[in-house]
Structure formats: structure tokens, C-alpha cells
Short mmCIF file of C-alpha atoms in Angstrom, two decimals:
data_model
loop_
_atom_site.label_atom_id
_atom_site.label_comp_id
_atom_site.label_asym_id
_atom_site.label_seq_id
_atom_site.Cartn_x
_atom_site.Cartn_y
_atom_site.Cartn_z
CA UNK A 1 87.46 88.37 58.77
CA UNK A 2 87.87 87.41 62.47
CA UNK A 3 89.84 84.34 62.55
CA UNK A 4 91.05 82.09 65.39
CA UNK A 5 93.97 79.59 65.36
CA UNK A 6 93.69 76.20 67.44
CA UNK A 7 97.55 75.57 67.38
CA UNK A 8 100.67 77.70 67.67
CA UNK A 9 103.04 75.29 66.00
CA UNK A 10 105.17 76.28 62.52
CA UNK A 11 102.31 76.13 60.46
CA UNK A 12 99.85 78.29 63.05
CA UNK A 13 102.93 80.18 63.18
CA UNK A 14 103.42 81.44 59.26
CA UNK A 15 99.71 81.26 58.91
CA UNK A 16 98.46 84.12 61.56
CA UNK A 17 101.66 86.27 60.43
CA UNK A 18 100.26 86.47 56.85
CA UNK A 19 96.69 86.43 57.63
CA UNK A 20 97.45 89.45 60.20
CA UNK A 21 98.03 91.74 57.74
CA UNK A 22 94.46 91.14 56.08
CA UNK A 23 92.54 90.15 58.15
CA UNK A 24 92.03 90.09 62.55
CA UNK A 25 93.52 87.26 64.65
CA UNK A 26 91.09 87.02 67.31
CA UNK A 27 92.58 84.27 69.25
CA UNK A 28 95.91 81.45 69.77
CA UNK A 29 94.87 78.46 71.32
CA UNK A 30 97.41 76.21 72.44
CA UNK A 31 97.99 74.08 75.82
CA UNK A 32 100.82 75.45 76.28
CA UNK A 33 100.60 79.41 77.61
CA UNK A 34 104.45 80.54 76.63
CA UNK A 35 103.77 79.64 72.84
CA UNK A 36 100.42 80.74 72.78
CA UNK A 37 101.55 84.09 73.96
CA UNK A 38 104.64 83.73 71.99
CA UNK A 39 102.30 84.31 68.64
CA UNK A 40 99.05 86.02 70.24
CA UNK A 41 102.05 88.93 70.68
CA UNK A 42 103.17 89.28 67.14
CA UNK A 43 99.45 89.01 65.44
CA UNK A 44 97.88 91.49 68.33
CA UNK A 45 95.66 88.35 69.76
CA UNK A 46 93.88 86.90 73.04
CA UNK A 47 96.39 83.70 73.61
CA UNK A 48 94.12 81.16 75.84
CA UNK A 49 94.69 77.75 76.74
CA UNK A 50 90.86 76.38 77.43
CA UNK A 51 88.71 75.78 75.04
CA UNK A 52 86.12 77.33 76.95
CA UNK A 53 87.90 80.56 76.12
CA UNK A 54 86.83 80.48 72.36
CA UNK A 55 84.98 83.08 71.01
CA UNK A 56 82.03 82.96 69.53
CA UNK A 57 81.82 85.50 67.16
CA UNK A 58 84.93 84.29 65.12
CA UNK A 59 84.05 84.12 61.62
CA UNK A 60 86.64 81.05 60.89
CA UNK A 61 88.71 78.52 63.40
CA UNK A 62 92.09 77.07 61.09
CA UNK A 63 92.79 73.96 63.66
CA UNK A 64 96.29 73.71 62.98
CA UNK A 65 97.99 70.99 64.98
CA UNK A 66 99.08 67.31 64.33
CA UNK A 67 97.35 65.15 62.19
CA UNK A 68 96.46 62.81 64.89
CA UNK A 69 94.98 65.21 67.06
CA UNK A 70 92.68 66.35 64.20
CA UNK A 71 89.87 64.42 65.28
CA UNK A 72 89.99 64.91 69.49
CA UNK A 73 90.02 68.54 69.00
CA UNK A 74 87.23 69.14 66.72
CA UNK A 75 85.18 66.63 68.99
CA UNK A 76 86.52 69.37 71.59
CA UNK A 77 85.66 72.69 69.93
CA UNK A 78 82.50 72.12 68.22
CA UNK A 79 80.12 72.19 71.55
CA UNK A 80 81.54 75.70 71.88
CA UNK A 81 81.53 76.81 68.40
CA UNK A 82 78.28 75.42 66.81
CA UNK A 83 77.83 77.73 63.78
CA UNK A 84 81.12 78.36 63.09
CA UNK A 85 83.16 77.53 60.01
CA UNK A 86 86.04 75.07 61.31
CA UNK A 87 88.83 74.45 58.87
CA UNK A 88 92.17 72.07 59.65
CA UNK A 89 95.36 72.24 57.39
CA UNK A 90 96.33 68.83 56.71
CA UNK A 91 97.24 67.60 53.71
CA UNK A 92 96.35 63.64 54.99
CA UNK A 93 93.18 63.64 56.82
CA UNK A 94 90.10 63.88 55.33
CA UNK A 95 87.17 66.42 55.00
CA UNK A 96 85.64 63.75 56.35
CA UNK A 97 87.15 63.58 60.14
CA UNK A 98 85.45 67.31 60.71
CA UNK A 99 82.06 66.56 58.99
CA UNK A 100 81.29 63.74 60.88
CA UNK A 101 81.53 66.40 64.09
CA UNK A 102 80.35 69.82 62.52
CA UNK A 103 78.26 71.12 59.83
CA UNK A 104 80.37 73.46 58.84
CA UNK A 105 83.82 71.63 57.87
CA UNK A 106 86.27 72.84 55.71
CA UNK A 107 90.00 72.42 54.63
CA UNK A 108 93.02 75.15 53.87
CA UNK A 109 95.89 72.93 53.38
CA UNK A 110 99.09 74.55 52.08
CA UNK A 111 101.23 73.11 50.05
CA UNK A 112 104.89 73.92 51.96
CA UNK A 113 107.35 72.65 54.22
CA UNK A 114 107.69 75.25 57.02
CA UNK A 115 110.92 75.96 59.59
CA UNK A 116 110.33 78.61 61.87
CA UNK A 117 113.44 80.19 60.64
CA UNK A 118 112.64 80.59 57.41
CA UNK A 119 109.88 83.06 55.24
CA UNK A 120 107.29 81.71 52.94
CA UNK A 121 106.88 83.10 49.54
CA UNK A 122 102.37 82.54 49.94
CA UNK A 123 102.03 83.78 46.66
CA UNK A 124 103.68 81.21 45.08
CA UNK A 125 102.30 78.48 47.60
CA UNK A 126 99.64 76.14 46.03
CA UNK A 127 96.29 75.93 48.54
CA UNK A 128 94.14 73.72 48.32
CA UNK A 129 90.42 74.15 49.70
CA UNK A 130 87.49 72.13 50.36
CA UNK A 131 84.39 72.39 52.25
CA UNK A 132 80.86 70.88 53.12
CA UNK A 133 78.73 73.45 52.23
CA UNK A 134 78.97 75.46 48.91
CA UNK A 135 79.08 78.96 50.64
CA UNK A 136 82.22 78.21 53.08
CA UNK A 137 84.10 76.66 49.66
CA UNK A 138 83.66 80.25 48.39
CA UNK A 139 84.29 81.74 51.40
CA UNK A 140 87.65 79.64 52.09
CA UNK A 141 88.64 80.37 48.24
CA UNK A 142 88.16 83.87 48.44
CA UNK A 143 90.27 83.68 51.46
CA UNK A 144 93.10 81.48 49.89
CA UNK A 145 92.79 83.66 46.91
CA UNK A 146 94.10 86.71 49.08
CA UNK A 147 96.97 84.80 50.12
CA UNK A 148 98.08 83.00 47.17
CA UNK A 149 98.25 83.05 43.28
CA UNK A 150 97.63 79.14 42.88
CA UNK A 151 94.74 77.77 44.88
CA UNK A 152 92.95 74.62 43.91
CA UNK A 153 89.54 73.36 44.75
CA UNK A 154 90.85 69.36 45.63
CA UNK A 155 88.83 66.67 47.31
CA UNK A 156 90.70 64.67 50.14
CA UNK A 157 91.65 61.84 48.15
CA UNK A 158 93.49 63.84 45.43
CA UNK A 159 95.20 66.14 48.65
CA UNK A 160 95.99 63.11 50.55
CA UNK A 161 97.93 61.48 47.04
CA UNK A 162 99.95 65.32 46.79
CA UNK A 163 100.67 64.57 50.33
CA UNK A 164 101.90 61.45 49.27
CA UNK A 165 104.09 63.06 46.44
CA UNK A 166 105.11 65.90 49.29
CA UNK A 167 106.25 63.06 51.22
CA UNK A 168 108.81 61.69 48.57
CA UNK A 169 109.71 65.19 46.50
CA UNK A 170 110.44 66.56 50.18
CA UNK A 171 110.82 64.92 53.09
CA UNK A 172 112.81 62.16 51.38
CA UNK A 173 115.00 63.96 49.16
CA UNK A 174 115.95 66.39 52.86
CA UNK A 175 117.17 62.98 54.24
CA UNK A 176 119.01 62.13 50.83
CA UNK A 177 121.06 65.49 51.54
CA UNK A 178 121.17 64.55 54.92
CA UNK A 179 122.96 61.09 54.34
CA UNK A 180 124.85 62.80 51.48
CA UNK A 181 126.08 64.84 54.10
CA UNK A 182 126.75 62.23 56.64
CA UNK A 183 129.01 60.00 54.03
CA UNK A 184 131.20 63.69 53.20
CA UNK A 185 131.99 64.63 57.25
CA UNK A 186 133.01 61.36 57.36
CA UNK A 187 136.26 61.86 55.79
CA UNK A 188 136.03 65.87 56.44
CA UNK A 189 134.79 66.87 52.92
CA UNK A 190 132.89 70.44 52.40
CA UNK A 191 129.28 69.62 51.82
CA UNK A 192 128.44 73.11 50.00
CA UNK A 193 130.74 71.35 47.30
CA UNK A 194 127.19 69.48 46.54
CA UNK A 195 125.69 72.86 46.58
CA UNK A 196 125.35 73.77 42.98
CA UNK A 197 124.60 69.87 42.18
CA UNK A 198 121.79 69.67 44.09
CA UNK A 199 120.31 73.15 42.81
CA UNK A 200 120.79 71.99 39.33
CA UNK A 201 119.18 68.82 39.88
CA UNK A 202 116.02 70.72 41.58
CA UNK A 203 115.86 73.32 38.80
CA UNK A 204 115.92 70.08 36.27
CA UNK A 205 113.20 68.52 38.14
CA UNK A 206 110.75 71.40 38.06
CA UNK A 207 111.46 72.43 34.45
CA UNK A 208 111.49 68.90 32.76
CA UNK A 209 110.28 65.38 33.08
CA UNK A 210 112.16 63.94 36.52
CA UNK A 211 112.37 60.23 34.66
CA UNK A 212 114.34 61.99 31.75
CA UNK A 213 116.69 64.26 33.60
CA UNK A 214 117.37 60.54 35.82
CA UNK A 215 121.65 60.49 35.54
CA UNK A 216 124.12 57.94 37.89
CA UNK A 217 125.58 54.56 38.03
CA UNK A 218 122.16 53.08 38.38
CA UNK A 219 120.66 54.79 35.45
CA UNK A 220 123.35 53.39 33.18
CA UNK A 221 123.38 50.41 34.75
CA UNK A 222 127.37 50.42 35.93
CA UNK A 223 127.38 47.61 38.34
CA UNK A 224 131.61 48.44 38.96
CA UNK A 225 130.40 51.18 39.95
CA UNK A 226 127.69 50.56 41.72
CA UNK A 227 130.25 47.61 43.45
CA UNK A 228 132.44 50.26 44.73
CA UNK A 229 130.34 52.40 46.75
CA UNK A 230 128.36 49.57 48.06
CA UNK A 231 132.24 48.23 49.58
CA UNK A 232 132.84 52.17 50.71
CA UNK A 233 129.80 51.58 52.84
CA UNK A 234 130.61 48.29 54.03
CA UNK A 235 133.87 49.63 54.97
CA UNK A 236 132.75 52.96 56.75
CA UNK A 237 130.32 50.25 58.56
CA UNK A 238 127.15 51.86 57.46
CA UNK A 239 124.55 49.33 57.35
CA UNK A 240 121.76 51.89 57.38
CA UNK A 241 123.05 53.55 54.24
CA UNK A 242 123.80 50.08 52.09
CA UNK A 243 120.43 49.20 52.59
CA UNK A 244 118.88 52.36 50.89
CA UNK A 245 121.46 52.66 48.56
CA UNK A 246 121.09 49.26 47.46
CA UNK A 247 117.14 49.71 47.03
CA UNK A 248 117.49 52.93 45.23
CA UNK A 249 119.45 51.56 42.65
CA UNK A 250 117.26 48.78 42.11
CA UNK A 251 114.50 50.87 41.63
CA UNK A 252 116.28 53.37 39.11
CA UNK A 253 117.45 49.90 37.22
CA UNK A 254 114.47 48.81 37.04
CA UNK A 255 112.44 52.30 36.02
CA UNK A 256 114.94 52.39 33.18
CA UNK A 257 115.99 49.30 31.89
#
């Protein structure tokens, strides 16, 4: 398949590295030349930076960029690409936003968090798929089928609640370890101590029921406790931290008593 990325961010990024070894990048897209060139390199691809550029014989375009600029570029591309299956990757925005501006509107959203420094395991990464027509869902599942061992045919309302889910099973629990981390350099503590703690608590979380592996003050309800490290913040002057601390334990208290 010849396939062209709109995008050369992290995502773009791990995407045309994996589909390169199946299938032919035609083409990186991005405003900005030195990234677009920057991937175009390592996937053997045309970088361009006007959409004008695009080629028309690409089989499938995986718009890849921010969430909020969903919506301007397919508005962008699809005078130049008129018969061409466009995909984006989000997990938020709806099939919706593309059909409204092309026939042929489809979603591969990966289920991930992606750092440029770091390898994804794609077998193991759910994708989810979705399209307008019934031939590009089979297309776009074949193709997600190549990549990974769990893929998922998901309308936009059920993606958009995992995104939700993502939201709080990721991007929150990162900035619990990174305030975790912030309360231990204050008083020059080794943060790897938390190491095995927090893999423990992760491999409890994906093997059992998170409400019954819940431990802490909160949990049982230990307001002396709970007193102290409230007064450890107010004394380290960390206003930001009381204030989710003390809403976290609410909630726990409440979920379990």
C-alpha cells in the first residue's frame, strides 16, 4: 500500500517507521521542512511542505497532527485528494469531523502514549478503526491487523470514552509520579526507591479489579494520617499539591466507605 503521512510529530513518527517495513511511505507532509525531512529520510519518502505537493495516487493519507487542527487540514487536503481514503489518529475527534469534508473518512487511532525516545511494542497496541464506507473499514482492518494483535472495530463515542480512560490511567497517573517525585527531591530522597512500588501497583491494576487492589490512608479511612501529610504540605508551602491531595482522598473515602 502507498501511504502518505500529513504530520511528522511522535505519532507520524512511530507510525511510518512500522508501516515502512510493510508497506511504501510515499510522502511526509509537515510545515516545517527540517522535520519533514527528518522522517521522509528514515522511511525512504518525498518530505514536502505544500499541500499542493500531495500525490495522487496514494492509496491512504493517516493525518496525524493535533486534534485541533483535525478539521482545517482535511478542509485543506481533500480538493487535492478527492478519491482518496483519508484517515486521522485521534482518539477524541470524531469520524464525523472528516465525513462532513470527504467521502472517504476513516479512523486508525492507537491506543499508546508515544516519546520519541522510546520503541512501541505494535503488536501488543490495541487499534481501533472506523470508517464511512464498508470497503475502507476492511481495508483499514486489514491494515491494523498487520500491525497489531488487538484491533477493534469502535465507533467515536466508545474511542472518545477510552480516550477519556487514557486520559486518567495515563496522563494523570505520569503527573502522580511526577509530584511523587517533586515531594522526594525536596528533602534529597532517591525516587527509584518508589520504583518497585509503582511497578507493583501497575502489574495489580492490569491483573485485578483497580477498586479492590485500592490500599492508603484514604482507603482505610486514617484521618491522623491523612492530618500529617496534609501539615507536611502546608509546611513545604505546596498549595498546588494540598489541593489534589486533599481531593484524592475524598474521592477514595468516598468510593469506599
Amino acid at each position: 500500500m502507498r501511504i502518505t503521512l500529513i504530520g511528522a510529530g511522535r505519532v507520524a513518527t512511530h507510525l511510518a517507521m512500522v508501516l515502512q517495513l510493510q508497506h511504501q511511505i510515499v510522502q511526509i507532509f509537515s510545515r516545517d521542512l527540517q522535520r519533514a525531512e527528518t522522517l521522509a529520510d528514515q522511511v525512504n519518502a518525498q518530505a514536502i511542505t505544500e499541500l499542493q505537493q500531495l500525490d495522487p495516487q496514494t492509496d491512504l493519507v493517516i493525518i496525524a497532527v493535533s486534534d485541533q487542527a483535525i478539521s482545517s487540514v482535511i478542509q485543506a487536503i481533500t480538493q487535492y485528494l478527492p478519491d482518496n481514503l483519508i484517515v486521522h489518529t485521534s482518539g477524541s475527534t470524531d469520524l464525523a469531523i472528516l465525513e462532513q469534508k470527504h467521502p472517504r473518512a476513516g479512523v486508525l487511532y492507537p491506543l499508546q502514549t508515544f516519546s520519541f525516545e522510546r520503541a512501541v511494542n505494535w503488536s501488543e497496541t490495541p487499534l481501533f478503526v472506523e470508517a464511512v464506507q464498508a470497503q475502507d473499514l476492511t481495508l483499514l482492518t486489514d491494515l491494523a491487523n498487520s500491525l497489531s494483535q488487538r484491533v477493534y472495530q469502535y465507533s467515536s463515542t466508545q474511542r472518545l470514552t477510552l480516550h477519556l480512560a487514557a486520559v486518567f490511567a495515563c496522563n494523570f497517573s505520569n503527573y502522580c509520579y511526577d509530584m511523587a517525585k517533586q515531594v522526594v527531591d525536596a528533602e534529597q530522597v532517591d525516587f527509584s526507591l518508589l520504583y518497585p512500588l509503582i511497578l507493583e501497583t501497575a502489574n495489580k491494576a492490569t491483573t485485578n479489579n483497580p477498586k479492590d487492589m485500592q490500599t492508603g490512608p484514604a482507603m482505610r479511612g486514617d484521618q491522623n494520617i491523612l492530618n500529617m501529610h496534609r501539615q507536611l504540605l502546608v509546611d513545604s508551602n505546596r498549595t498546588d499539591l494540598q489541593d489534589i491531595y486533599r481531593l484524592m482522598s475524598e474521592s477514595i473515602l468516598k468510593r469506599h466507605h
